[in-house]
mmCIF file of C-alpha atoms in Angstrom:
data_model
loop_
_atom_site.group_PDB
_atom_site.id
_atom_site.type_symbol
_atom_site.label_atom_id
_atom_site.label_comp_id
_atom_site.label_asym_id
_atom_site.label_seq_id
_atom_site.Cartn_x
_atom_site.Cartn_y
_atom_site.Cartn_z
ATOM 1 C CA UNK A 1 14.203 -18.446 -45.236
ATOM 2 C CA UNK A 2 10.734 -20.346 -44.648
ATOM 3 C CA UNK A 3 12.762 -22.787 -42.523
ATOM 4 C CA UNK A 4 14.891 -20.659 -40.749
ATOM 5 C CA UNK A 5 11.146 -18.745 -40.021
ATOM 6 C CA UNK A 6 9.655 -21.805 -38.919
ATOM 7 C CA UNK A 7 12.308 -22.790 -36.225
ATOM 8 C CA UNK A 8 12.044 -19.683 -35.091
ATOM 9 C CA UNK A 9 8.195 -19.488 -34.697
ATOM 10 C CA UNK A 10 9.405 -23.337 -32.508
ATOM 11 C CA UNK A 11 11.819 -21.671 -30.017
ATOM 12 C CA UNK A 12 9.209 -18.541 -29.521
ATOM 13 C CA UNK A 13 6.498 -20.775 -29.015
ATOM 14 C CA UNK A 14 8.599 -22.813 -26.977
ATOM 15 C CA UNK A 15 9.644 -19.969 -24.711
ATOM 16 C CA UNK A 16 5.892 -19.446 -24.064
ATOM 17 C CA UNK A 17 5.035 -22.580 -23.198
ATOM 18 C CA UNK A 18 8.549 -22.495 -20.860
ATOM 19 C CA UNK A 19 7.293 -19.290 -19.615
ATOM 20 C CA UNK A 20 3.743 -20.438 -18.917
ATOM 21 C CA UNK A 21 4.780 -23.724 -17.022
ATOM 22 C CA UNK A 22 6.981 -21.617 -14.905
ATOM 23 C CA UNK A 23 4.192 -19.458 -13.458
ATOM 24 C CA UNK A 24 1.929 -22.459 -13.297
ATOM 25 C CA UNK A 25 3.589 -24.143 -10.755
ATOM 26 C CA UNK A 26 2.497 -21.250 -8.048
ATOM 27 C CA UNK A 27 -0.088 -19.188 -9.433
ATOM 28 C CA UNK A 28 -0.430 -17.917 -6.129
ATOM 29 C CA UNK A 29 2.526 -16.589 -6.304
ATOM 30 C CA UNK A 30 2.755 -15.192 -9.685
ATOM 31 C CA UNK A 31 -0.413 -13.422 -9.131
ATOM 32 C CA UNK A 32 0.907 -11.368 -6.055
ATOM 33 C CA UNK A 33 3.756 -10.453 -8.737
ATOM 34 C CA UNK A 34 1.338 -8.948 -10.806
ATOM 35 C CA UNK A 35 -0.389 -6.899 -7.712
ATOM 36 C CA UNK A 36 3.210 -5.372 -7.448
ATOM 37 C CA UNK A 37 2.343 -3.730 -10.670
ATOM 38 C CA UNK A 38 -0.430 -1.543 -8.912
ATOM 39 C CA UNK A 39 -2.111 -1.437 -11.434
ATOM 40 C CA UNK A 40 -4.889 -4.250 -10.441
ATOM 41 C CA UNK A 41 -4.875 -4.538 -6.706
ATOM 42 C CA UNK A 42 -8.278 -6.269 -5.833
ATOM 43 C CA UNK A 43 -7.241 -9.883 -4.979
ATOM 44 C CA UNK A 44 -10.193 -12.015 -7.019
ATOM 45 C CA UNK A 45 -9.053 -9.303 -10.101
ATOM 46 C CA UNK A 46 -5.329 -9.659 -9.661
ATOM 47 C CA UNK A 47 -6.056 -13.541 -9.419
ATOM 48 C CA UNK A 48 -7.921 -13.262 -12.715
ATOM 49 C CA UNK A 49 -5.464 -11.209 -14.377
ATOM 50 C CA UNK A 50 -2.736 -14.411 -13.790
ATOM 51 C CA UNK A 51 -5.022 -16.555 -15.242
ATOM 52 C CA UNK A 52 -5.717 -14.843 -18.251
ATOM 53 C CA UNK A 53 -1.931 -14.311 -18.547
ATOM 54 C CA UNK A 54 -1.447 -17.736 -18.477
ATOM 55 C CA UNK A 55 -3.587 -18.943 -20.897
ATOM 56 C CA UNK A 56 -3.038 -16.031 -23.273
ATOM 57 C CA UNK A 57 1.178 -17.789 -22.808
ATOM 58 C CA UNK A 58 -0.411 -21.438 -23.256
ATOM 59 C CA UNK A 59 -2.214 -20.628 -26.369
ATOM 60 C CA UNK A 60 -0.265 -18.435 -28.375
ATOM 61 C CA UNK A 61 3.066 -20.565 -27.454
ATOM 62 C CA UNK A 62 0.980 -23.808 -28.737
ATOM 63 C CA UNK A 63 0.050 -22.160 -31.779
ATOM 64 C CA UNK A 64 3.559 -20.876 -32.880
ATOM 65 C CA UNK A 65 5.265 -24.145 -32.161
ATOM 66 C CA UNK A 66 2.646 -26.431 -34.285
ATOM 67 C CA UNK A 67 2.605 -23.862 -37.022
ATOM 68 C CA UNK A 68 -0.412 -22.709 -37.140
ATOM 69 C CA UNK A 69 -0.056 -19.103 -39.143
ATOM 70 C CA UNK A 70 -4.085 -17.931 -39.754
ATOM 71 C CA UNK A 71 -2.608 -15.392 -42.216
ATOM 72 C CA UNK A 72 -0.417 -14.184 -39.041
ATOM 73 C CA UNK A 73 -3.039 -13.792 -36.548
ATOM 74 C CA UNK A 74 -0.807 -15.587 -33.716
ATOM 75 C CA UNK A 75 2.215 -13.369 -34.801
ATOM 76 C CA UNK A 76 0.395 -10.334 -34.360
ATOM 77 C CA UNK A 77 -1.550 -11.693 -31.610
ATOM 78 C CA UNK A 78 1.806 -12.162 -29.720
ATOM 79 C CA UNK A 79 3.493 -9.113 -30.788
ATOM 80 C CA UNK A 80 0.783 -7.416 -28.989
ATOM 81 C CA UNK A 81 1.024 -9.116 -25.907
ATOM 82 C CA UNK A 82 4.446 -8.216 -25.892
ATOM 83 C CA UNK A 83 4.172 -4.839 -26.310
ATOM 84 C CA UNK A 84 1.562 -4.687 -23.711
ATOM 85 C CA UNK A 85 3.352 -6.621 -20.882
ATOM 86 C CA UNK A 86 6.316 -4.192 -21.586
ATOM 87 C CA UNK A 87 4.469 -0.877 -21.559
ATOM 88 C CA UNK A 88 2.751 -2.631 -18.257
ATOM 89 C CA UNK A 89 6.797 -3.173 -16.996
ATOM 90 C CA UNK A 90 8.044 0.067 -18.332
ATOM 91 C CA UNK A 91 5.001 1.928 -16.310
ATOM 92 C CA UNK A 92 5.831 0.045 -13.012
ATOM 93 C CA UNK A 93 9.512 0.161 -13.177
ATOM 94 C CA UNK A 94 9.467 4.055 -13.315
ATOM 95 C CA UNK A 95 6.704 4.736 -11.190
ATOM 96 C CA UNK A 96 6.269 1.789 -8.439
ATOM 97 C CA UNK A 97 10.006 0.291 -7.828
ATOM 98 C CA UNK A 98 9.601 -2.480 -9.759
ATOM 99 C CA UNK A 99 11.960 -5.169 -9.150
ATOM 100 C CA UNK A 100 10.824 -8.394 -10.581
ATOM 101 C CA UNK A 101 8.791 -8.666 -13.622
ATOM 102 C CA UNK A 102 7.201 -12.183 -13.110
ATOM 103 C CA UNK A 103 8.089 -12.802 -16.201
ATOM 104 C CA UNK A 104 9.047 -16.332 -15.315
ATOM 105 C CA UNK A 105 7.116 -16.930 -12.091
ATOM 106 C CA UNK A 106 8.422 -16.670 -8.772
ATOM 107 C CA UNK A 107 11.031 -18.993 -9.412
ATOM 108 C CA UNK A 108 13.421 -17.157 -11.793
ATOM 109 C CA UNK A 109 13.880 -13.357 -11.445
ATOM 110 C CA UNK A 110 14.397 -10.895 -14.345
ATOM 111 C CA UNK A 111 14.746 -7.715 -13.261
ATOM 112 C CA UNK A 112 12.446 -4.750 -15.666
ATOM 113 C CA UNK A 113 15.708 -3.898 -17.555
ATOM 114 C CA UNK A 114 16.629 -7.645 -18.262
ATOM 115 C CA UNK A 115 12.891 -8.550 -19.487
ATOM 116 C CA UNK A 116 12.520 -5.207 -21.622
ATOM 117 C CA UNK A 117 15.755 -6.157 -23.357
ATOM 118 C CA UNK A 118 14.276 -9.593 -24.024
ATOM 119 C CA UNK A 119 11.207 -8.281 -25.506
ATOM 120 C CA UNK A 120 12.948 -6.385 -28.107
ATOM 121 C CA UNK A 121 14.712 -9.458 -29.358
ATOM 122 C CA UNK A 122 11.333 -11.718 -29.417
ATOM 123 C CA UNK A 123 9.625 -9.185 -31.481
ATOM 124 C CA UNK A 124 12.573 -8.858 -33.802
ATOM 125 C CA UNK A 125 12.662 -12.909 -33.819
ATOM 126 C CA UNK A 126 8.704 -12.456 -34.415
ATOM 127 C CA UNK A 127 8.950 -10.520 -37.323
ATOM 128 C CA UNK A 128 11.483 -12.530 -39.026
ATOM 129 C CA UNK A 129 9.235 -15.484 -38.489
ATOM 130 C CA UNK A 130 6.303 -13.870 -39.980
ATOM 131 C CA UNK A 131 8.175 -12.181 -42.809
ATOM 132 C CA UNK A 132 9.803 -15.720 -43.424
ATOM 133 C CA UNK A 133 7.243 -17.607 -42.951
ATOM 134 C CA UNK A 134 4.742 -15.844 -45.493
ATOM 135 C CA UNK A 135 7.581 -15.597 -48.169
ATOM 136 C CA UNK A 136 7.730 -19.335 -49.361
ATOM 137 C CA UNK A 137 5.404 -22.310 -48.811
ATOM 138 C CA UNK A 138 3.529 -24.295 -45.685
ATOM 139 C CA UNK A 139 5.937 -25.387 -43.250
ATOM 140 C CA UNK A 140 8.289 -28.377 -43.541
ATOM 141 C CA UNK A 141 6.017 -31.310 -42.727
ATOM 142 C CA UNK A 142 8.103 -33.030 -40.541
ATOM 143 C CA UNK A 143 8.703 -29.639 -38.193
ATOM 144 C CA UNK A 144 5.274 -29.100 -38.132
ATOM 145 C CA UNK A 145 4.211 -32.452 -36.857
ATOM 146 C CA UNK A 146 7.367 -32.203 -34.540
ATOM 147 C CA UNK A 147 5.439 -29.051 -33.157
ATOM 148 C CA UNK A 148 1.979 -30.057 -32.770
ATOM 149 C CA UNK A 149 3.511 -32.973 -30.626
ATOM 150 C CA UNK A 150 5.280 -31.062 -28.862
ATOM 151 C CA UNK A 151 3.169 -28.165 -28.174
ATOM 152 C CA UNK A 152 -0.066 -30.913 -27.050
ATOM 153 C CA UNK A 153 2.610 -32.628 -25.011
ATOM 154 C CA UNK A 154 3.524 -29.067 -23.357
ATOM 155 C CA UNK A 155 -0.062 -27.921 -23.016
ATOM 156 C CA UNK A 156 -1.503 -31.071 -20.782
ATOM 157 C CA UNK A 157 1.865 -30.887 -18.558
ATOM 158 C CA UNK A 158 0.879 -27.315 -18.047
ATOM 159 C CA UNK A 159 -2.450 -27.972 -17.596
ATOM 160 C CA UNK A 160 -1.494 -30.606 -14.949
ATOM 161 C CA UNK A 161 1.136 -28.211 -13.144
ATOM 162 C CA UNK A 162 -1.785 -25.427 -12.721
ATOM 163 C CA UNK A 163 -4.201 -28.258 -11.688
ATOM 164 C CA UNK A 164 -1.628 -29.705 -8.921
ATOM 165 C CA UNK A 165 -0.975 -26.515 -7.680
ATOM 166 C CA UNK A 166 -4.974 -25.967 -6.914
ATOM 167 C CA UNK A 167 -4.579 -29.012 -5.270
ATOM 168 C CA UNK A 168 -1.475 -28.518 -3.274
ATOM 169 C CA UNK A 169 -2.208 -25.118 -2.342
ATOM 170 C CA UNK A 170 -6.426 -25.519 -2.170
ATOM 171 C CA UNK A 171 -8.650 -24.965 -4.813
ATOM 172 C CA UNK A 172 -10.565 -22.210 -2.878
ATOM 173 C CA UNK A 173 -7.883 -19.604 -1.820
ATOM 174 C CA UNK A 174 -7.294 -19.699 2.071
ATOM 175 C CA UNK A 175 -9.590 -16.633 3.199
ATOM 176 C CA UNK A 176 -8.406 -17.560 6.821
ATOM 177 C CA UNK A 177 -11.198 -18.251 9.065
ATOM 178 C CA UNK A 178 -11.100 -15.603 11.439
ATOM 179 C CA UNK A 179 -11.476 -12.946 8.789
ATOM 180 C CA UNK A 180 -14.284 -11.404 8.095
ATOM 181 C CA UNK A 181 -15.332 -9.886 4.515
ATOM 182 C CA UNK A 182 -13.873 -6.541 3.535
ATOM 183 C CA UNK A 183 -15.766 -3.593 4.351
ATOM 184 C CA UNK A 184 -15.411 -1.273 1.262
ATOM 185 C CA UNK A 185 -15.235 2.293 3.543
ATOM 186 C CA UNK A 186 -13.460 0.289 6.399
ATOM 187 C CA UNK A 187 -11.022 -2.142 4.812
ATOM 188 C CA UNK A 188 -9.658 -2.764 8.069
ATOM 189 C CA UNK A 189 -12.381 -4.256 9.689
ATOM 190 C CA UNK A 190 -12.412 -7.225 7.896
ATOM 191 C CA UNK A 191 -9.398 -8.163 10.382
ATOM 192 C CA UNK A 192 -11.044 -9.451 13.400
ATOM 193 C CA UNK A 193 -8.965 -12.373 14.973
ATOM 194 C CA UNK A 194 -6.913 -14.198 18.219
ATOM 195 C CA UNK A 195 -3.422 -13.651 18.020
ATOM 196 C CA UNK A 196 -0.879 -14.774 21.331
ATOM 197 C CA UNK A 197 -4.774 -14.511 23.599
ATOM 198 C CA UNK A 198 -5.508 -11.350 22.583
ATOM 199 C CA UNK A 199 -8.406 -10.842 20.824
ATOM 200 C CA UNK A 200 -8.122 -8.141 18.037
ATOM 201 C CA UNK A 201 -10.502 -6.281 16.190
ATOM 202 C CA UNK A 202 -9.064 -3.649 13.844
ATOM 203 C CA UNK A 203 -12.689 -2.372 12.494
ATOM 204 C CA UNK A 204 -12.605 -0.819 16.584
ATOM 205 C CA UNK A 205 -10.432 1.789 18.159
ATOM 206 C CA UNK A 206 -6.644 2.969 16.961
ATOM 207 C CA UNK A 207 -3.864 0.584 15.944
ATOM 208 C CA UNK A 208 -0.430 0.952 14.711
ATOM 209 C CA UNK A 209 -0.477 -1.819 11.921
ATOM 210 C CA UNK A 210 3.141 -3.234 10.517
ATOM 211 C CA UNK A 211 2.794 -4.751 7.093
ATOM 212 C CA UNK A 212 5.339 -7.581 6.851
ATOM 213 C CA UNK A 213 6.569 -10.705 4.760
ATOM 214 C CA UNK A 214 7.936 -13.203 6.612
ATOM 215 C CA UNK A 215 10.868 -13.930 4.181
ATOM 216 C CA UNK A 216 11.852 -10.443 3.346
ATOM 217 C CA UNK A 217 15.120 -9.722 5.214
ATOM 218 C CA UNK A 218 14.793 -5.785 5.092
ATOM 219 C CA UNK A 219 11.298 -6.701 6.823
ATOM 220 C CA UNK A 220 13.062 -8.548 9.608
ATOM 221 C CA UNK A 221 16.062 -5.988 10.080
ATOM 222 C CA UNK A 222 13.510 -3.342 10.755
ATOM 223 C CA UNK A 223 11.708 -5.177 13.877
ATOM 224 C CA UNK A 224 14.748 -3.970 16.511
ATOM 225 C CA UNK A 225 13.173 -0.757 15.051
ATOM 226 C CA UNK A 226 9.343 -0.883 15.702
ATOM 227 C CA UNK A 227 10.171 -3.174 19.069
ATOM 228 C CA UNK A 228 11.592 0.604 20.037
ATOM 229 C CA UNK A 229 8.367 2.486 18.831
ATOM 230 C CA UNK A 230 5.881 0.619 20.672
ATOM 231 C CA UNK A 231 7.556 1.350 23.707
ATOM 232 C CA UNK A 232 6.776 4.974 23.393
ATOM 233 C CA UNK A 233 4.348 6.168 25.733
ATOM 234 C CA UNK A 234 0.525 6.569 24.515
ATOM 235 C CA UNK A 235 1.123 5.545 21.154
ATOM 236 C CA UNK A 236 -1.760 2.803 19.986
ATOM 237 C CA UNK A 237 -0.960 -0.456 20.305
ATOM 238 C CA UNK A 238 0.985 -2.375 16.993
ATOM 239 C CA UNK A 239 -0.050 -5.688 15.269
ATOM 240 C CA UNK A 240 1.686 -7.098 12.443
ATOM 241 C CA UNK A 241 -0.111 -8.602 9.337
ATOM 242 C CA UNK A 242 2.241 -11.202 8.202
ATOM 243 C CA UNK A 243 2.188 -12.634 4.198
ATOM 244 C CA UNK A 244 3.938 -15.902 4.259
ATOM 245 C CA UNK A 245 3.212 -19.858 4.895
ATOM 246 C CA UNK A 246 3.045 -20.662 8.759
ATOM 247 C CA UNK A 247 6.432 -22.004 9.225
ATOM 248 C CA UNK A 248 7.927 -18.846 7.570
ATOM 249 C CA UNK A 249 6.067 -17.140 10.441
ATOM 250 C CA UNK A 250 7.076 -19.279 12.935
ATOM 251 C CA UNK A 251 10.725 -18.957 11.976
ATOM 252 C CA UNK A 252 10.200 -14.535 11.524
ATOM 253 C CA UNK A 253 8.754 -15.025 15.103
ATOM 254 C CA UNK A 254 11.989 -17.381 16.751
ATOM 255 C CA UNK A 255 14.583 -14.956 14.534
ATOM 256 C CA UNK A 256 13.372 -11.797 15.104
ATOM 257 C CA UNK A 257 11.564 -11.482 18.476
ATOM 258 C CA UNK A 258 9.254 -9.221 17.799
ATOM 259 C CA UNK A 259 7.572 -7.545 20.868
ATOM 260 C CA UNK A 260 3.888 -7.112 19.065
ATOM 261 C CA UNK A 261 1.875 -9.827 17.933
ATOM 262 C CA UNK A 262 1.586 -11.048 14.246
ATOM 263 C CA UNK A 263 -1.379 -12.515 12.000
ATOM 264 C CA UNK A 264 -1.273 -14.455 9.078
ATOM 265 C CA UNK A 265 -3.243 -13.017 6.152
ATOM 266 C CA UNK A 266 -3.610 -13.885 2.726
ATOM 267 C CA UNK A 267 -0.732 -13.200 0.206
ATOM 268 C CA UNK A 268 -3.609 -10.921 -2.012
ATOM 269 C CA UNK A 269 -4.955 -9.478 0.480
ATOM 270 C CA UNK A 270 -1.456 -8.584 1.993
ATOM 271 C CA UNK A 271 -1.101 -6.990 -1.258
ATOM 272 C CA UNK A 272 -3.560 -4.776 -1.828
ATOM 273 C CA UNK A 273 -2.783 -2.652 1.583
ATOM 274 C CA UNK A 274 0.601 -1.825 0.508
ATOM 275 C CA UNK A 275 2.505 -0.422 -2.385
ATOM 276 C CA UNK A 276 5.025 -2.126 -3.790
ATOM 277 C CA UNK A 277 6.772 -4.082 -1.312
ATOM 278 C CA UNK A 278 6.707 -4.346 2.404
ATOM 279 C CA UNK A 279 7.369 -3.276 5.054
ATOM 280 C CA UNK A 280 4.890 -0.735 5.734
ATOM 281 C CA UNK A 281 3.676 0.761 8.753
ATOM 282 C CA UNK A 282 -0.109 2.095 8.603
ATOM 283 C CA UNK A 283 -1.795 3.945 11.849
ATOM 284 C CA UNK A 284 -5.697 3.293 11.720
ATOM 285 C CA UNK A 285 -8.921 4.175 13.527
ATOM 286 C CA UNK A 286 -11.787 2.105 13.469
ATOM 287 C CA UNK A 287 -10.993 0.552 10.472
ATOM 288 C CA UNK A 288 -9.651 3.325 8.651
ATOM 289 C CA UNK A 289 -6.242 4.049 7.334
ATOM 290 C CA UNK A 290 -5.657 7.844 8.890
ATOM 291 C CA UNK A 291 -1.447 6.979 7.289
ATOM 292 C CA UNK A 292 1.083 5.102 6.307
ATOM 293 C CA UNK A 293 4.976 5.016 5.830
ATOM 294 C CA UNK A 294 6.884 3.298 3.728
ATOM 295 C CA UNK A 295 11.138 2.732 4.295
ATOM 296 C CA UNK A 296 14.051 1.358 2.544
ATOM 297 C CA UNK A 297 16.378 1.954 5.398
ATOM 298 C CA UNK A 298 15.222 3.849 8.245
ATOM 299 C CA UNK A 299 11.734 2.922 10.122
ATOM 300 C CA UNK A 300 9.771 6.235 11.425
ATOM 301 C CA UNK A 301 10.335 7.575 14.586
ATOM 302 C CA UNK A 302 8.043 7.853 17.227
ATOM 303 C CA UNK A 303 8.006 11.780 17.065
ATOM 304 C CA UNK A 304 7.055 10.955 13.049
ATOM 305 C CA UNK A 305 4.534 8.499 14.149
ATOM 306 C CA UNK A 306 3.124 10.838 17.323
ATOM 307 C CA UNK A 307 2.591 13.959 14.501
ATOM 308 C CA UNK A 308 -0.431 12.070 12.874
ATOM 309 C CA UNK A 309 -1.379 9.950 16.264
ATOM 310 C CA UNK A 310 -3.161 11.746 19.038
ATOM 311 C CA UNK A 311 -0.599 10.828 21.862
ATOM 312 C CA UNK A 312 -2.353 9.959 24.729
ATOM 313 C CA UNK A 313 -0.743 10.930 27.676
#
């Protein structure tokens, strides 16, 4: 039973370290899976949160796989972690739409049900390993030195994943130039930028405001939609915020032909002024949000819109 425990604690450690190196490679990314949680929604916290995740991943997963017990501190210590990322899925599934836990990073989905389901059989695999483990002697010597190879050997490659991505991506998070900090009572304000010669300032005067990623299809099927509502008469004029690198805007611009003008912001940022995915249309006024509607099918119509907008005739 000791060695069946300690291949076991191997392949959980393993699938940390798997799990870890898989949201390394965009942290960026991972972290705005995390601010579709809603439950941390401030960028530099959000971006803190997939940090700590990370490293939480990196060091527990090292520890299983070179056998390191410390009277079952890492067993318990993961256990816990499990328990808390589920209750964390179990809480956005049910009340926010959740469709992809992150679990994995941005590059293999696993829907809430599929990860929950998977949690269940690591903590059953769990405590076998520390039942088994704690029933005989140490670990086999050659399993354990197999482990602490391979877990150092995992550990730097993450490291240097996470470290290359900083450098691919920027080590300072693009802030984009032209906007200005947030203004805590006025969170739109901090948009102030050029966008097709107009200059825009959304801290001043009423705006329709699309929230949009430039990937998301169901984003891009609904601009036929809002092309039609800013052509009603004496509604404010529309700007989109965009999330998305600048040749996924430049192709959301040539495919969809949108008849309002669009500005890049950053992923985070885009995050923390919607739910939990886009599209979403807000109506402000002087850098206020006055409302907001969210669709899975059908954008607003203007007579929607025109019931919380002073129409001006």
């Amino acid at each position: 039973m000791t060695k069946v425990a300690r291949w076991i604690e191997i392949a959980i450690g393993l699938f940390f370290l798997v799990s870890a190196a898989a949201k390394a490679i965009d942290m960026d990314a991972f972290a705005v899976q995390i601010s579709a949680y809603n439950v941390v929604k401030d960028a530099d916290a959000v971006r803190a949160s997939a940090w700590i995740a990370l490293l939480a991943e990196m060091v527990l997963g090292g520890a299983l796989m070179a056998g390191f017990r410390a009277r079952g501190v890492p067993h318990l210590a993961s256990g816990a972690m499990i328990l808390v990322y589920s209750s964390l899925i179990a809480y956005a599934w049910g009340y926010h739409g959740l469709t992809d836990c992150g679990c994995l990073g941005a590059w293999i989905t696993m829907s809430p049900a599929q990860s929950l389901a998977k949690n269940v059989v690591l903590l059953v695999a769990l405590a076998f390993a520390w039942f088994g483990g704690f029933r005989g002697a140490a670990p086999v010597a050659l399993s354990r030195k197999m482990g602490i190879a391979a877990a150092a050997a995992a550990e730097i490659a993450i490291v240097g994943l996470a470290i290359g991505g900083l450098f691919t991506r920027g080590a300072v998070p693009n802030r984009f130039a032209d906007t200005a900090p947030a203004d805590g009572s006025r969170p739109f304000a901090q948009f102030v930028f050029e966008a097709d010669g107009q200059h825009f300032d959304l801290g001043k005067g009423e705006f329709l405001v699309a929230f949009l990623n430039s990937t998301c299809e169901h984003c891009r099927a609904s601009v036929p939609a809002l092309n039609r509502l800013i052509e009603t008469p004496g509604l404010p004029p529309m700007i989109a915020l965009m999330m998305g690198d600048a040749d996924e805007f430049a192709d959301f611009q040539a495919q969809t032909s949108p008849l309002f003008s669009g500005h890049r912001i950053e992923s985070l940022t885009f995050m923390e002024f919607i739910g939990t995915v886009p599209p979403r249309l807000s109506y402000i006024r002087d850098g206020v949000g006055v409302q907001h509607w969210d669709w899975e099918d059908v954008v607003p119509e203007a007579e929607i819109v025109a019931r919380f907008v002073p129409v001006k005739k």
